[in-house]
Tab-separated table of C-alpha atoms in Angstrom:
chain	number	residue	atom	x	y	z
A	1	MET	CA	0.000	0.000	0.000
A	2	ALA	CA	1.400	3.384	-0.962
A	3	PHE	CA	1.367	6.022	1.755
A	4	ILE	CA	2.728	9.539	2.087
A	5	SER	CA	3.622	9.847	5.745
A	6	LYS	CA	5.351	7.590	8.230
A	7	ASP	CA	1.975	6.137	9.156
A	8	PHE	CA	-0.626	5.716	6.395
A	9	ARG	CA	-3.345	6.434	8.944
A	10	SER	CA	-2.001	9.922	9.683
A	11	PRO	CA	-2.886	12.954	7.535
A	12	GLY	CA	0.749	13.463	6.506
A	13	GLU	CA	2.936	16.558	6.650
A	14	ALA	CA	1.571	20.105	6.503
A	15	TRP	CA	3.177	22.021	3.623
A	16	VAL	CA	3.424	25.778	3.073
A	17	LYS	CA	4.213	27.533	-0.198
A	18	THR	CA	7.069	30.032	0.147
A	19	GLU	CA	9.029	32.165	-2.294
A	20	GLU	CA	11.536	29.330	-2.655
A	21	GLY	CA	8.886	26.663	-3.236
A	22	TRP	CA	6.895	24.302	-1.034
A	23	GLU	CA	8.284	23.637	2.437
A	24	ARG	CA	7.114	21.626	5.413
A	25	LYS	CA	5.470	23.712	8.088
A	26	LYS	CA	7.461	22.132	10.932
A	27	VAL	CA	10.676	23.298	9.246
A	28	LEU	CA	9.397	26.854	8.891
A	29	GLU	CA	8.437	26.950	12.569
A	30	CYS	CA	12.137	27.322	13.385
A	31	GLY	CA	13.832	30.345	11.926
A	32	GLY	CA	11.704	33.412	12.528
A	33	LYS	CA	9.674	35.200	9.879
A	34	ARG	CA	9.543	34.001	6.300
A	35	LYS	CA	7.506	34.949	3.278
A	36	ARG	CA	4.745	32.561	2.263
A	37	HIS	CA	1.988	32.601	-0.326
A	38	SER	CA	-1.486	32.831	1.142
A	39	SER	CA	-4.526	31.112	-0.308
A	40	GLU	CA	-5.419	34.295	-2.206
A	41	GLY	CA	-2.072	34.273	-3.974
A	42	SER	CA	-0.520	37.160	-2.038
A	43	ILE	CA	2.643	36.879	0.028
A	44	SER	CA	2.508	37.191	3.789
A	45	ASP	CA	4.923	36.790	6.686
A	46	LEU	CA	5.084	33.707	8.818
A	47	GLY	CA	4.819	34.881	12.394
A	48	SER	CA	2.886	38.036	11.588
A	49	SER	CA	-0.051	39.185	13.628
A	50	GLY	CA	-2.561	38.876	10.792
A	51	GLU	CA	-3.891	35.424	11.670
A	52	GLY	CA	-3.908	33.395	14.831
A	53	GLU	CA	-2.151	30.517	13.092
A	54	ASP	CA	0.586	32.785	11.781
A	55	GLU	CA	1.248	34.116	15.263
A	56	GLU	CA	2.286	30.677	16.446
A	57	VAL	CA	4.533	29.974	13.445
A	58	GLY	CA	7.993	31.476	13.762
A	59	CYS	CA	7.948	31.996	17.534
A	60	MET	CA	9.983	28.850	18.204
A	61	PRO	CA	13.780	29.299	18.457
A	62	PRO	CA	15.922	27.536	15.824
A	63	HIS	CA	16.684	23.956	16.867
A	64	TYR	CA	17.033	20.492	15.358
A	65	HIS	CA	16.600	17.111	17.037
A	66	ILE	CA	19.194	14.584	15.899
A	67	THR	CA	19.604	10.843	16.224
A	68	ILE	CA	23.029	10.126	17.671
A	69	ARG	CA	22.776	6.341	17.767
A	70	CYS	CA	20.304	4.076	16.002
A	71	THR	CA	18.892	1.141	17.968
A	72	ARG	CA	16.334	-1.569	17.310
A	73	GLU	CA	13.674	0.662	18.817
A	74	ILE	CA	14.859	3.972	17.318
A	75	ALA	CA	15.899	4.217	13.677
A	76	GLY	CA	16.466	7.826	12.730
A	77	PHE	CA	18.071	9.734	9.882
A	78	ASN	CA	19.644	13.173	10.099
A	79	GLY	CA	19.034	15.296	7.007
A	80	LEU	CA	21.531	18.062	6.300
A	81	THR	CA	19.025	20.197	4.383
A	82	GLU	CA	16.432	20.082	7.140
A	83	ALA	CA	19.070	20.746	9.816
A	84	VAL	CA	20.398	23.801	7.975
A	85	LYS	CA	16.881	25.174	7.578
A	86	ARG	CA	15.692	24.459	11.108
A	87	LEU	CA	18.865	25.984	12.587
A	88	ASP	CA	18.392	29.040	10.358
A	89	PHE	CA	21.920	28.994	8.931
A	90	ARG	CA	21.098	31.245	5.998
A	91	ARG	CA	19.764	34.058	8.168
A	92	SER	CA	22.577	33.535	10.700
A	93	VAL	CA	25.110	34.645	8.082
A	94	ARG	CA	24.251	38.257	8.934
A	95	ASP	CA	24.787	37.607	12.641
A	96	ARG	CA	28.339	38.694	13.443
A	97	LYS	CA	28.565	36.123	16.228
A	98	ARG	CA	27.718	33.221	13.900
A	99	PHE	CA	29.289	34.425	10.646
A	100	HIS	CA	32.639	32.650	11.047
A	101	TYR	CA	30.959	29.447	12.212
A	102	ILE	CA	28.744	29.354	9.100
A	103	CYS	CA	31.702	30.093	6.801
A	104	ALA	CA	33.811	27.365	8.416
A	105	PHE	CA	30.924	24.961	7.904
A	106	LEU	CA	30.648	25.934	4.228
A	107	LEU	CA	34.383	25.418	3.680
A	108	LEU	CA	34.253	21.956	5.242
A	109	VAL	CA	31.283	20.957	3.091
A	110	SER	CA	33.056	22.286	-0.017
A	111	ASN	CA	36.110	20.191	0.770
A	112	LYS	CA	33.932	17.082	0.979
A	113	GLY	CA	32.331	17.906	-2.369
A	114	ILE	CA	29.028	19.686	-2.891
A	115	ALA	CA	28.266	17.759	-6.083
A	116	SER	CA	27.852	14.504	-4.149
A	117	LEU	CA	25.082	15.961	-1.943
A	118	PRO	CA	21.353	15.772	-2.727
A	119	GLY	CA	19.965	18.489	-4.978
A	120	SER	CA	18.068	20.262	-2.178
A	121	ALA	CA	21.222	20.359	-0.046
A	122	GLN	CA	23.260	21.747	-2.957
A	123	ARG	CA	20.746	24.519	-3.546
A	124	GLN	CA	20.542	25.402	0.142
A	125	LEU	CA	24.327	25.571	0.596
A	126	LEU	CA	24.860	27.696	-2.515
A	127	GLN	CA	22.125	30.049	-1.357
A	128	MET	CA	24.045	30.399	1.899
A	129	VAL	CA	27.256	31.232	0.011
A	130	GLU	CA	25.329	33.808	-2.031
A	131	GLU	CA	24.043	35.273	1.225
A	132	VAL	CA	27.655	35.462	2.451
A	133	ALA	CA	28.586	37.362	-0.714
A	134	SER	CA	25.715	39.794	-0.204
A	135	HIS	CA	26.613	40.327	3.452
A	136	VAL	CA	30.312	40.898	2.717
A	137	ASN	CA	29.423	43.354	-0.036
A	138	ASP	CA	27.079	45.288	2.267
A	139	SER	CA	29.211	45.237	5.427
A	140	GLN	CA	32.617	45.666	3.712
A	141	GLN	CA	34.055	43.063	6.085
A	142	HIS	CA	35.777	39.672	5.635
A	143	PRO	CA	36.368	39.823	1.839
A	144	ASN	CA	39.097	37.186	2.198
A	145	VAL	CA	36.519	34.678	3.457
A	146	LEU	CA	34.321	35.303	0.431
A	147	ARG	CA	37.242	34.978	-1.982
A	148	GLY	CA	38.211	31.671	-0.381
A	149	LEU	CA	34.691	30.322	-0.860
A	150	ALA	CA	34.563	31.606	-4.460
A	151	LEU	CA	37.869	29.905	-5.320
A	152	LYS	CA	36.645	26.670	-3.781
A	153	LEU	CA	33.438	26.765	-5.835
A	154	GLU	CA	35.403	27.498	-9.009
A	155	HIS	CA	37.588	24.473	-8.293
A	156	ILE	CA	34.482	22.303	-7.833
A	157	VAL	CA	33.010	23.443	-11.161
A	158	ASN	CA	36.272	22.796	-13.015
A	159	GLN	CA	36.616	19.413	-11.381
A	160	GLU	CA	33.089	18.379	-12.357
A	161	ASN	CA	33.474	19.626	-15.937
A	162	GLN	CA	36.594	17.476	-16.408
A	163	LYS	CA	34.659	14.269	-15.808
A	164	CYS	CA	33.978	12.038	-18.761
A	165	TRP	CA	30.280	12.970	-18.889
A	166	GLY	CA	30.993	16.708	-18.529
A	167	LYS	CA	28.673	17.357	-15.597
A	168	PRO	CA	27.704	15.752	-12.291
A	169	LEU	CA	24.990	13.155	-12.147
A	170	GLY	CA	21.519	14.531	-11.568
A	171	SER	CA	19.332	17.261	-12.989
A	172	THR	CA	20.896	19.229	-15.851
A	173	TYR	CA	18.651	22.198	-15.102
A	174	LEU	CA	19.693	22.163	-11.442
A	175	TRP	CA	23.395	22.092	-12.338
A	176	GLN	CA	22.929	25.010	-14.751
A	177	GLU	CA	21.218	26.912	-11.953
A	178	HIS	CA	24.174	26.158	-9.648
A	179	VAL	CA	26.702	27.342	-12.255
A	180	ALA	CA	24.786	30.596	-12.761
A	181	ARG	CA	24.682	31.189	-9.000
A	182	ILE	CA	28.410	30.420	-8.654
A	183	LYS	CA	29.187	32.926	-11.424
A	184	ARG	CA	27.196	35.582	-9.578
A	185	ILE	CA	29.153	34.837	-6.399
A	186	GLN	CA	32.467	35.056	-8.249
A	187	ARG	CA	31.398	38.329	-9.853
A	188	VAL	CA	30.631	39.845	-6.450
A	189	ALA	CA	33.907	38.525	-5.006
A	190	SER	CA	35.960	39.982	-7.869
A	191	GLN	CA	34.231	43.370	-7.915
A	192	ILE	CA	34.119	44.026	-4.185
A	193	GLU	CA	36.232	46.957	-3.083
A	194	ILE	CA	36.717	48.157	0.456
A	195	ARG	CA	35.501	51.729	0.537
A	196	GLU	CA	37.586	54.229	2.420
A	197	PRO	CA	35.896	55.753	5.456
A	198	ASP	CA	34.600	59.258	5.388
A	199	PRO	CA	37.621	61.602	5.569
A	200	LYS	CA	35.661	63.810	7.953
A	201	ALA	CA	34.937	60.941	10.366
A	202	THR	CA	36.769	61.234	13.681
A	203	PRO	CA	38.578	59.901	15.550
A	204	LYS	CA	40.748	57.812	13.253
A	205	LEU	CA	42.757	54.834	14.410
A	206	HIS	CA	46.093	56.669	14.378
A	207	GLU	CA	44.537	59.420	16.506
A	208	LEU	CA	43.589	57.077	19.349
A	209	PRO	CA	45.851	56.940	22.405
A	210	GLU	CA	48.029	53.887	22.891
A	211	GLU	CA	45.832	52.654	25.746
A	212	CYS	CA	42.841	52.311	23.386
A	213	VAL	CA	44.902	50.661	20.655
A	214	ARG	CA	46.272	48.215	23.226
A	215	GLU	CA	42.753	47.216	24.284
A	216	ILE	CA	41.891	46.596	20.640
A	217	ILE	CA	44.935	44.376	20.212
A	218	LEU	CA	44.078	42.433	23.361
A	219	CYS	CA	40.815	41.356	21.678
A	220	ILE	CA	42.729	39.576	18.888
A	221	ALA	CA	42.825	35.809	19.434
A	222	ASP	CA	45.060	34.771	16.506
A	223	HIS	CA	48.833	35.222	16.481
A	224	ARG	CA	48.786	35.667	12.688
A	225	ASP	CA	46.526	38.705	13.048
A	226	LEU	CA	48.900	40.132	15.651
A	227	GLU	CA	51.837	39.749	13.303
A	228	SER	CA	49.899	41.361	10.447
A	229	ALA	CA	48.882	44.259	12.690
A	230	ALA	CA	52.512	44.789	13.667
A	231	GLU	CA	53.469	45.140	9.993
A	232	ALA	CA	50.744	47.705	9.334
A	233	TRP	CA	51.689	50.457	11.778
A	234	GLU	CA	54.675	51.382	13.929
A	235	THR	CA	52.550	52.017	17.017
A	236	MET	CA	50.936	48.606	16.711
A	237	ALA	CA	54.325	46.999	16.172
A	238	LYS	CA	55.528	48.526	19.429
A	239	LEU	CA	52.417	47.381	21.295
A	240	VAL	CA	52.467	43.865	19.839
A	241	SER	CA	56.038	43.448	21.058
A	242	GLU	CA	54.876	43.935	24.658
A	243	GLN	CA	54.984	40.874	26.881
A	244	ARG	CA	51.464	41.473	28.191
A	245	ILE	CA	49.921	40.932	24.750
A	246	TRP	CA	51.494	37.502	24.329
A	247	ARG	CA	50.951	36.583	27.975
A	248	GLU	CA	47.200	37.209	27.676
A	249	LEU	CA	47.094	35.355	24.367
A	250	THR	CA	48.864	32.379	25.942
A	251	ARG	CA	46.509	32.260	28.914
A	252	PHE	CA	43.525	32.572	26.603
A	253	HIS	CA	44.404	29.491	24.536
A	254	PHE	CA	46.088	27.293	27.153
A	255	ASN	CA	45.356	26.407	30.763
A	256	GLN	CA	47.828	26.658	33.594
A	257	ARG	CA	48.512	22.914	33.621
A	258	GLN	CA	49.620	23.009	29.993
A	259	ILE	CA	51.806	26.021	30.645
A	260	ASN	CA	53.399	24.340	33.658
A	261	THR	CA	54.208	21.209	31.675
A	262	ILE	CA	56.130	23.264	29.121
A	263	LEU	CA	57.896	25.621	31.485
A	264	ASP	CA	60.436	24.830	34.129
A	265	LEU	CA	59.030	26.716	37.110
A	266	ASP	CA	62.358	26.946	38.855
A	267	LYS	CA	63.966	28.592	35.874
A	268	ILE	CA	61.040	30.959	35.518
A	269	LYS	CA	61.473	32.124	39.099
A	270	GLN	CA	65.152	32.779	38.448
A	271	MET	CA	64.431	34.606	35.208
A	272	GLY	CA	61.799	36.784	36.816
A	273	GLU	CA	60.187	39.147	34.308
A	274	THR	CA	62.658	38.343	31.519
A	275	LYS	CA	60.684	35.391	30.145
A	276	ASP	CA	59.612	35.713	26.535
A	277	TRP	CA	55.867	35.030	26.371
A	278	LYS	CA	55.904	35.080	22.572
A	279	GLN	CA	58.342	32.192	22.544
A	280	ILE	CA	56.316	30.416	25.233
A	281	TYR	CA	53.131	30.783	23.163
A	282	HIS	CA	54.668	29.346	20.004
A	283	GLN	CA	56.178	26.458	21.956
A	284	LEU	CA	52.778	25.650	23.458
A	285	ARG	CA	51.156	25.988	20.040
A	286	ARG	CA	53.571	23.482	18.517
A	287	THR	CA	53.065	21.093	21.427
A	288	TYR	CA	49.299	21.208	21.982
A	289	GLY	CA	47.977	23.068	18.968
A	290	VAL	CA	45.483	25.927	19.051
A	291	ASN	CA	41.818	25.145	19.416
A	292	ASP	CA	40.109	26.582	16.336
A	293	ASP	CA	36.805	26.818	18.217
A	294	TYR	CA	38.026	30.003	19.912
A	295	GLN	CA	37.646	31.901	16.630
A	296	PHE	CA	33.863	31.519	16.865
A	297	ALA	CA	31.940	33.945	19.025
A	298	GLU	CA	29.032	31.482	19.167
A	299	VAL	CA	29.068	27.731	18.583
A	300	LEU	CA	26.184	25.321	18.167
A	301	ALA	CA	25.373	23.360	21.307
A	302	LEU	CA	23.993	19.842	21.780
A	303	CYS	CA	21.573	19.306	24.649
A	304	ARG	CA	22.363	15.999	26.329
A	305	SER	CA	18.846	15.734	27.710
A	306	CYS	CA	16.883	15.818	24.442
A	307	CYS	CA	19.642	15.422	21.768
A	308	CYS	CA	18.784	18.780	20.264
A	309	LEU	CA	21.123	21.119	18.379
A	310	PHE	CA	20.533	24.799	19.102
A	311	TRP	CA	22.170	28.213	19.330
A	312	PRO	CA	22.999	29.009	22.989
A	313	SER	CA	21.873	32.635	22.642
A	314	ASP	CA	18.388	31.542	21.506
A	315	GLY	CA	17.816	28.434	23.618
A	316	HIS	CA	15.521	25.559	22.636
A	317	PRO	CA	12.370	23.753	23.803
A	318	CYS	CA	13.687	21.024	26.090
A	319	ILE	CA	12.128	18.140	28.001
A	320	VAL	CA	13.533	19.756	31.118
A	321	ASP	CA	10.803	22.399	30.894
A	322	GLN	CA	8.116	19.711	30.742
A	323	SER	CA	9.191	17.810	33.850
A	324	PRO	CA	9.414	19.864	37.084
A	325	ASP	CA	11.275	17.126	38.964
A	326	TYR	CA	13.853	16.706	36.247
A	327	LYS	CA	14.215	20.475	35.955
A	328	GLN	CA	14.954	20.729	39.660
A	329	ARG	CA	17.691	18.103	39.385
A	330	VAL	CA	19.204	19.925	36.426
A	331	GLU	CA	19.244	23.226	38.307
A	332	GLU	CA	20.988	21.528	41.220
A	333	ALA	CA	23.577	20.192	38.774
A	334	GLY	CA	24.353	23.679	37.446
A	335	GLY	CA	21.562	24.626	35.102
A	336	GLN	CA	20.529	23.608	31.604
A	337	LEU	CA	23.628	25.020	29.946
A	338	ALA	CA	25.726	22.621	32.028
A	339	LEU	CA	24.125	19.800	30.024
A	340	ALA	CA	24.953	21.479	26.693
A	341	GLN	CA	27.975	20.298	24.729
A	342	PRO	CA	29.620	22.634	22.182
A	343	VAL	CA	29.515	21.356	18.606
A	344	PRO	CA	32.253	22.728	16.285
A	345	PRO	CA	31.658	22.633	12.505
A	346	ALA	CA	33.640	19.422	11.991
A	347	GLN	CA	31.640	17.635	14.681
A	348	PHE	CA	28.398	18.983	13.243
A	349	LEU	CA	29.108	17.349	9.875
A	350	LYS	CA	29.753	13.977	11.532
A	351	TYR	CA	26.067	13.722	12.400
A	352	PHE	CA	25.235	13.382	8.693
A	353	SER	CA	26.160	10.790	6.093
A	354	LEU	CA	28.139	12.882	3.588
């Protein structure tokens, strides 16, 4: 017997027509307001106050329940397209806290090969890259990230065109649509120019006192950015050479136990303030490596209670809120965030069969 839903006795999924085509209503519930076509043919917002049903849609924070381990009782499948939509990746591109996380995710997927993904996943990921291009063009920030993505896409197109059949397997129309979108992205990446600030705007960076410039440098978490800043300006070069800058950078990336294993404490006491923290940092970096997760201002989290991926700043509907007894035990253990595990981009991709 042919059936549409998981159970032929159920009415099936509820679908909503959007500007991008038909989409399941449960996917649109996560991700804020979206445009949809009403029954009269006009376009309305999901989550608007026009109808009672629309008020409920879009009020749920972005989240996605995953299946970590399949058992005889639970057989689940994690879909990359649905996860990207329910976690609102495309809209998160314009969030400065999540921008680098999304771009790192796109680079990892590109390295694995976009052409091997399902057609819906290919379209969704390329739309995200196009959103990155639009954001970089509007904000005038991170053009190097966009150029890296554009070069990766160009390499994918060239690699697919060199195959014996001349194009990847699948829909010819879909691949032509991808190529057109990639050309638009490359055009934006090649034409983008960083506009100079208004000459009348004050104060300028070179007019700031050294104390302010030092605080700016202390916010940099990558030693390569420190070295580039030192080459750009004499004042920054003098500040970057200070021991405090490298000491704070070392303590940011490494704990005291790691530092103590590298350093001979007796020799440090004899040396006093003459220790070179720049040398100590690079020695620790070669020994332990630098955790790349520190470059992200916000990282996806996995709730251990309900196996749900979510953004920590938005939260998620959890089973803890439904059980008062369980919620009390969680609060005694340190709160709901104590049960959340950070999920870097590489770990996020491991939940899907790519």
